[in-house]
C-alpha atoms as one frame of an Amber mdcrd trajectory, in Angstrom:
protein
 -72.935 -47.035 -34.059 -75.482 -46.010 -36.617 -79.122 -46.786 -37.260 -80.027
 -50.131 -38.836 -83.034 -51.381 -40.770 -84.546 -54.813 -40.216 -87.543 -55.641
 -42.349 -89.904 -52.674 -42.237 -88.475 -51.076 -39.073 -85.593 -48.700 -38.424
 -83.677 -49.090 -35.166 -81.319 -46.716 -33.386 -78.466 -47.576 -31.005 -79.669
 -48.114 -27.438 -77.252 -50.160 -25.267 -73.655 -50.776 -26.304 -71.842 -54.086
 -26.133 -69.457 -52.573 -23.577 -72.334 -51.523 -21.303 -73.824 -55.017 -21.594
 -70.523 -56.680 -20.718 -70.059 -54.483 -17.637 -73.515 -55.421 -16.304 -72.840
 -59.105 -17.005 -69.557 -58.940 -15.053 -71.435 -57.536 -12.049 -74.238 -60.114
 -12.281 -71.690 -62.939 -12.664 -69.822 -61.867  -9.528 -73.059 -61.571  -7.505
 -74.229 -65.022  -8.579 -70.823 -66.573  -7.928 -70.826 -65.192  -4.391 -74.414
 -66.218  -3.636 -74.066 -69.787  -4.917 -70.409 -70.421  -4.053 -71.069 -73.765
  -2.349 -74.274 -74.811  -4.117 -73.399 -76.044  -7.644 -76.372 -74.213  -9.233
 -78.070 -75.171 -12.488 -78.440 -72.378 -15.027 -81.406 -72.810 -17.350 -81.337
 -70.590 -20.406 -84.593 -69.770 -22.146 -83.993 -70.054 -25.893 -83.631 -68.565
 -28.393 -83.042 -65.076 -27.077 -80.823 -65.892 -24.096 -77.988 -67.505 -26.030
 -75.660 -64.471 -26.107 -76.428 -63.393 -22.540 -76.086 -66.966 -21.249 -72.786
 -67.479 -23.054 -71.242 -64.289 -21.708 -72.712 -64.792 -18.223 -71.217 -68.283
 -17.967 -67.780 -66.800 -18.679 -68.196 -64.663 -15.540 -69.364 -67.497 -13.267
 -66.325 -68.832 -11.407 -67.975 -71.578  -9.355 -68.983 -75.150 -10.062 -72.269
 -75.218 -11.965 -74.275 -76.965 -14.653 -76.316 -75.568 -17.475 -79.190 -76.515
 -19.702 -81.676 -74.851 -22.003 -85.433 -74.794 -22.432 -87.464 -73.609 -25.367
 -90.775 -71.757 -25.315 -92.869 -70.731 -28.273 -94.441 -67.349 -27.512 -93.534
 -64.540 -29.924 -94.962 -63.751 -33.340 -93.374 -60.647 -34.898 -93.531 -57.857
 -32.312 -96.479 -59.345 -30.409 -96.486 -62.101 -27.810 -98.536 -65.127 -28.719
 -99.808 -68.033 -26.658 -97.125 -70.133 -24.964 -97.449 -73.682 -26.167 -94.975
 -75.726 -24.127 -91.665 -75.949 -22.291 -89.121 -78.221 -23.967 -85.822 -79.321
 -22.524 -83.947 -79.191 -19.186 -82.593 -82.790 -19.164 -81.147 -82.434 -15.635
 -82.694 -83.629 -12.379 -83.465 -80.401 -10.520 -84.654 -81.958  -7.256 -83.087
 -80.067  -4.324 -80.989 -77.990  -6.738 -80.558 -74.217  -6.830 -81.781 -73.050
 -10.231 -81.045 -69.772 -12.008 -83.307 -69.107 -14.978 -81.523 -66.971 -17.581
 -83.763 -64.741 -19.709 -82.919 -62.217 -22.392 -85.904 -60.007 -21.548 -88.892
 -60.000 -19.221 -91.652 -57.789 -20.570 -95.204 -58.977 -19.838 -93.803 -61.828
 -17.754 -96.007 -64.437 -19.445 -93.078 -66.578 -20.583 -91.377 -66.349 -17.207
 -94.587 -67.239 -15.373 -95.010 -70.305 -17.587 -91.390 -71.366 -17.035 -91.682
 -70.947 -13.265 -94.940 -72.926 -13.162 -93.325 -75.736 -15.145 -90.429 -75.909
 -12.660 -92.544 -75.355  -9.544 -93.473 -78.994  -8.967 -89.939 -80.331  -9.224
 -88.963 -79.571  -5.592 -85.989 -77.379  -6.372 -84.053 -75.883  -3.463 -84.561
 -72.396  -4.933 -85.281 -70.619  -8.198 -83.813 -67.225  -9.068 -84.054 -65.308
 -12.326 -81.329 -63.419 -14.164 -82.616 -61.235 -16.990 -80.567 -58.959 -19.176
 -83.538 -56.641 -19.724 -86.803 -56.015 -17.903 -89.722 -53.749 -18.786 -91.282
 -52.961 -15.377 -94.188 -50.993 -16.858 -95.204 -53.939 -19.068 -95.262 -56.627
 -16.370 -98.611 -58.369 -16.030 -97.476 -60.592 -13.151 -95.678 -60.114  -9.846
 -92.386 -61.938  -9.302 -90.331 -62.055  -6.137 -87.390 -63.949  -7.592 -86.062
 -61.727 -10.384 -82.832 -61.222  -8.500 -80.460 -60.165 -11.274 -81.312 -57.519
 -13.872 -78.951 -55.911 -16.328 -81.126 -53.026 -17.496 -84.618 -51.745 -16.773
 -86.046 -50.294 -19.959 -89.244 -48.518 -20.934 -91.806 -49.994 -23.313 -89.331
 -50.166 -26.209 -89.144 -52.743 -28.970 -85.499 -53.845 -29.030 -83.291 -56.091
 -31.135 -79.718 -57.288 -30.954 -77.664 -59.309 -28.515 -79.986 -62.298 -28.897
 -83.224 -60.358 -29.386 -84.815 -60.523 -32.815 -87.393 -59.049 -35.131 -88.805
 -61.672 -37.452 -85.832 -63.927 -36.759 -83.294 -61.255 -37.692 -80.964 -59.152
 -35.555 -80.056 -61.732 -32.893 -76.416 -61.660 -33.990 -75.893 -57.927 -33.374
 -73.520 -57.235 -30.490 -75.296 -54.012 -29.448 -78.956 -53.537 -28.539 -81.046
 -51.258 -30.735 -84.528 -49.807 -30.215 -87.156 -48.820 -32.764 -86.702 -45.220
 -33.847 -89.276 -42.898 -32.345
């Protein structure tokens, strides 16, 4: 793997596709065991989760359903104001829900998603996130149960994560060169 340039930024290799797939296998097994008899609903937060969600679903070997929601919150490298939650399309009453995120950094998007689902009377809500930035969190969560990688305050692209709409298709994760 070599460095890449997207727009005005240079990125260096950070997490390989193979490392990502190994973490996803582990998360998939843990979720399958926990929800074996519960037919959970996986809700992917678009756009960034699409690669993680796709590969995670391949590792889930129990009955389940899935849907997607969309939030508008990022502008370039900075988070903007979240405008609304679009989607779901499944009755979540008394259902076990697993929210699938690409990354949790400040936690603003996750907080908004959880608040939107809070009043639906779900049986439970857990979160699976490929990446989390613990030092950037502005909120406390007790239901981020599945995390692929804890990373420092790095700006990353690849494997669903973008910079200005570009880089989502990369199979590895890259970070801005220091």
